[in-house]
Tab-separated table of C-alpha atoms in Angstrom:
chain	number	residue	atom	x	y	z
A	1	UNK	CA	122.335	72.803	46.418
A	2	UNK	CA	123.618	74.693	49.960
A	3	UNK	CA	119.419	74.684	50.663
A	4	UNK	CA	119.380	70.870	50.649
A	5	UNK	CA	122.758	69.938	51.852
A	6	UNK	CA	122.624	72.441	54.650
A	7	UNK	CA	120.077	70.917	56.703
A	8	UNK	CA	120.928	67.306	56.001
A	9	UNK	CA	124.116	67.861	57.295
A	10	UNK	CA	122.760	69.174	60.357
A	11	UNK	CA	120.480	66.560	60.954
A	12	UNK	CA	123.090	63.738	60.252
A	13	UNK	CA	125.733	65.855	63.018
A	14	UNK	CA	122.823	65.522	64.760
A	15	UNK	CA	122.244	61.742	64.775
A	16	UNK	CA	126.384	61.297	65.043
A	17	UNK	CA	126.445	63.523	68.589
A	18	UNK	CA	123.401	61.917	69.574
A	19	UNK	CA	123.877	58.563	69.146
A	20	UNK	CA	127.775	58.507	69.845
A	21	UNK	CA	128.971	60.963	71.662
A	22	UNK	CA	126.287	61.441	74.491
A	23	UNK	CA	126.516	58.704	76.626
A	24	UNK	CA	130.416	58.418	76.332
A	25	UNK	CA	131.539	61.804	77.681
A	26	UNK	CA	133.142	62.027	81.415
A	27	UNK	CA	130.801	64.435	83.575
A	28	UNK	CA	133.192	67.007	85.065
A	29	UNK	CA	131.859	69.005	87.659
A	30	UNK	CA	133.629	72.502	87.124
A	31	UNK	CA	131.942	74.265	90.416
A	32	UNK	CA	128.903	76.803	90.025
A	33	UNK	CA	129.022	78.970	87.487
A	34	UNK	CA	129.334	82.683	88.123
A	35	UNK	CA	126.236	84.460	87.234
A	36	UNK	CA	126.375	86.527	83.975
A	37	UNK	CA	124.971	89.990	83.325
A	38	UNK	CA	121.606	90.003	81.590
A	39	UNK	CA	122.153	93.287	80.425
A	40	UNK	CA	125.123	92.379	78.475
A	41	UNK	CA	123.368	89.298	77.303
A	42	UNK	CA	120.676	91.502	75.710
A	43	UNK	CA	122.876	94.158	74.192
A	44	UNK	CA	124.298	91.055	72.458
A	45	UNK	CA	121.324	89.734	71.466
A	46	UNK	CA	120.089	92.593	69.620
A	47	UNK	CA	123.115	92.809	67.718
A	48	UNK	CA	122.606	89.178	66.465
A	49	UNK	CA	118.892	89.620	65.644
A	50	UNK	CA	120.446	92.683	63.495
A	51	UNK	CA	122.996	90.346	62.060
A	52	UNK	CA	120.141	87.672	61.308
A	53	UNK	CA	118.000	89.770	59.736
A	54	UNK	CA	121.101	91.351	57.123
A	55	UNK	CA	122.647	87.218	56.698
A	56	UNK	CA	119.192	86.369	55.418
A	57	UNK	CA	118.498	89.453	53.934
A	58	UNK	CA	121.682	89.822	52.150
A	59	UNK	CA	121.687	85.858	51.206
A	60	UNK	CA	119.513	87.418	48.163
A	61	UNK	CA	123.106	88.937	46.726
A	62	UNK	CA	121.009	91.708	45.957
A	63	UNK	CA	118.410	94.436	47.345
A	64	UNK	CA	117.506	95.787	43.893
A	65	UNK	CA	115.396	94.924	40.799
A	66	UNK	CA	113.308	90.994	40.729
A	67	UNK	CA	114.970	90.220	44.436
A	68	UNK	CA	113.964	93.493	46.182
A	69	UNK	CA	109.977	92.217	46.798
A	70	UNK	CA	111.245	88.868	48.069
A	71	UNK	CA	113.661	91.095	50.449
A	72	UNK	CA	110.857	92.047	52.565
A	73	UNK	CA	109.747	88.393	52.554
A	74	UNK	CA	112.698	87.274	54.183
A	75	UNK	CA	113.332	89.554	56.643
A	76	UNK	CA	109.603	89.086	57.443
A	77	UNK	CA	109.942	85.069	57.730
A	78	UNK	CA	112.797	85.607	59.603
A	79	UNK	CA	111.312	88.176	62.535
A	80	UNK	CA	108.287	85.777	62.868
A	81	UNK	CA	110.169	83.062	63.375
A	82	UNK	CA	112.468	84.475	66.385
A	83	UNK	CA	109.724	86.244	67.632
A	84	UNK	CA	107.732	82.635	67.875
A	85	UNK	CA	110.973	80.852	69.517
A	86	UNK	CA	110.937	83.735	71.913
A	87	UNK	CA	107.237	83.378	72.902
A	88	UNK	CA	107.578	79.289	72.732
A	89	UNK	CA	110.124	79.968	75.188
A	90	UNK	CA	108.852	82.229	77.945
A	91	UNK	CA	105.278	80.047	78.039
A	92	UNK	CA	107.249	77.053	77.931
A	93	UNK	CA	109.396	78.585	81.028
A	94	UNK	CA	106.287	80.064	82.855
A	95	UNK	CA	104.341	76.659	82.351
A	96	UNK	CA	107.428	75.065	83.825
A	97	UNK	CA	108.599	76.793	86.903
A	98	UNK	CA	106.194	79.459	87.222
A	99	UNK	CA	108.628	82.112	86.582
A	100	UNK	CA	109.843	84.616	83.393
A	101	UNK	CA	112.717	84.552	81.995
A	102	UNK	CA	114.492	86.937	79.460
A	103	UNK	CA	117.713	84.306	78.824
A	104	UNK	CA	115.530	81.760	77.875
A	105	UNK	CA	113.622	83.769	75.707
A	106	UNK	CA	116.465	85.211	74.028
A	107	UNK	CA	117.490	81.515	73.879
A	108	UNK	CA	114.284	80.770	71.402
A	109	UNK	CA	114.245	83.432	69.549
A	110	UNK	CA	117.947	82.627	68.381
A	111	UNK	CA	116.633	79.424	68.077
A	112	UNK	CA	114.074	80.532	65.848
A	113	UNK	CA	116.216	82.621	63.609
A	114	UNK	CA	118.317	79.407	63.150
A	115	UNK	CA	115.779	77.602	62.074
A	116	UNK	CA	114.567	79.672	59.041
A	117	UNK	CA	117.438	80.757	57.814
A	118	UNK	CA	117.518	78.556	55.126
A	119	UNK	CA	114.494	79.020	54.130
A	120	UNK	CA	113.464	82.432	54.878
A	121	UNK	CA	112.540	83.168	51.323
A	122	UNK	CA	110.554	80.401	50.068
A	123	UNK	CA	108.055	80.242	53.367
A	124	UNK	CA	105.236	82.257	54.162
A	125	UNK	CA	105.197	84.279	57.667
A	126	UNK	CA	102.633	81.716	58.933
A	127	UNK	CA	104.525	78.800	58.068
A	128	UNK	CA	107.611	81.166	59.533
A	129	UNK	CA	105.943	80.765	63.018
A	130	UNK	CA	105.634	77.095	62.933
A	131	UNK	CA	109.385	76.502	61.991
A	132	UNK	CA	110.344	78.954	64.885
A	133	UNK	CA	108.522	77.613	67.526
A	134	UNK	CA	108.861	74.043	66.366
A	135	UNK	CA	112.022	74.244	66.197
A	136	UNK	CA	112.586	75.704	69.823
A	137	UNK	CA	110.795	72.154	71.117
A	138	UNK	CA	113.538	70.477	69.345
A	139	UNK	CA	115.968	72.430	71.048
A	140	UNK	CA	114.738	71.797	74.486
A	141	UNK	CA	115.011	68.213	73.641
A	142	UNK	CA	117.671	68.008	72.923
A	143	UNK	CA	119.636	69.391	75.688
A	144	UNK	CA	117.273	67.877	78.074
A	145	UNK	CA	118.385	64.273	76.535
A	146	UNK	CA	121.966	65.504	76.411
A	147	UNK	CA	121.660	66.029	80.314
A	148	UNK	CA	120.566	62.609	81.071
């Protein structure tokens, strides 16, 4: 049941921000934002992509007996599809503005462990790399319409 409700929740929050609440916000203009340190930024990031891969891995309840083969699965699925946010993200950013950047590819590849973590054990890795990278276009989106 949480594999079906989960993501039609999200995509009706979706439609409700979207649709109401864009458009009716006041635009405050807080200054410029300090910079932040991209070190720190990575050091986090690795410790989420650890805590991605044990949430789906340990969504299994177990690492022993029938489950332990589709353990390997999972973490698979969900490695392929950060990695594919990731690289979806620095092209996109090179094809953009010419330049690389690590923030926005740390940006899709936590967009791509989102998006599989539902179903990180009933995909295959190829199918893994589609819903990552897919899913970082509907990201970008997204905050590009929310902008506007």
């Amino acid at each position: 049941m949480i594999r079906f409700s989960s993501p039609i929740s999200g995509l009706l929050l979706t439609f409700f921000f979207f649709f109401h609440v864009i458009g009716k916000r006041e635009v405050v203009d807080y200054g410029r934002m300090r910079g932040h340190s991209t070190a720190l930024v990575a050091i986090g990031y690795f410790l989420l992509s650890y805590g991605f891969l044990a949430l789906t891995g340990g969504s299994l309840y177990r690492a022993s007996g029938g489950n332990s083969a589709n353990l390997g699965q999972v973490v698979t699925n969900t490695t392929t599809a950060g990695s594919a946010g990731g690289l979806v993200a620095l092209f996109l950013r090179y094809i953009l503005t010419k330049k690389l950047s690590l923030l926005s590819t740390i940006n899709g590849s936590l967009a791509g462990f989102v998006s599989i973590c539902a179903s990180a054990d009933v995909t295959s890795p190829w199918l893994g790399l589609i819903i990552g990278g897919y899913y970082f276009f509907c990201f970008i989106l997204f905050c590009q319409k929310s902008k506007e």
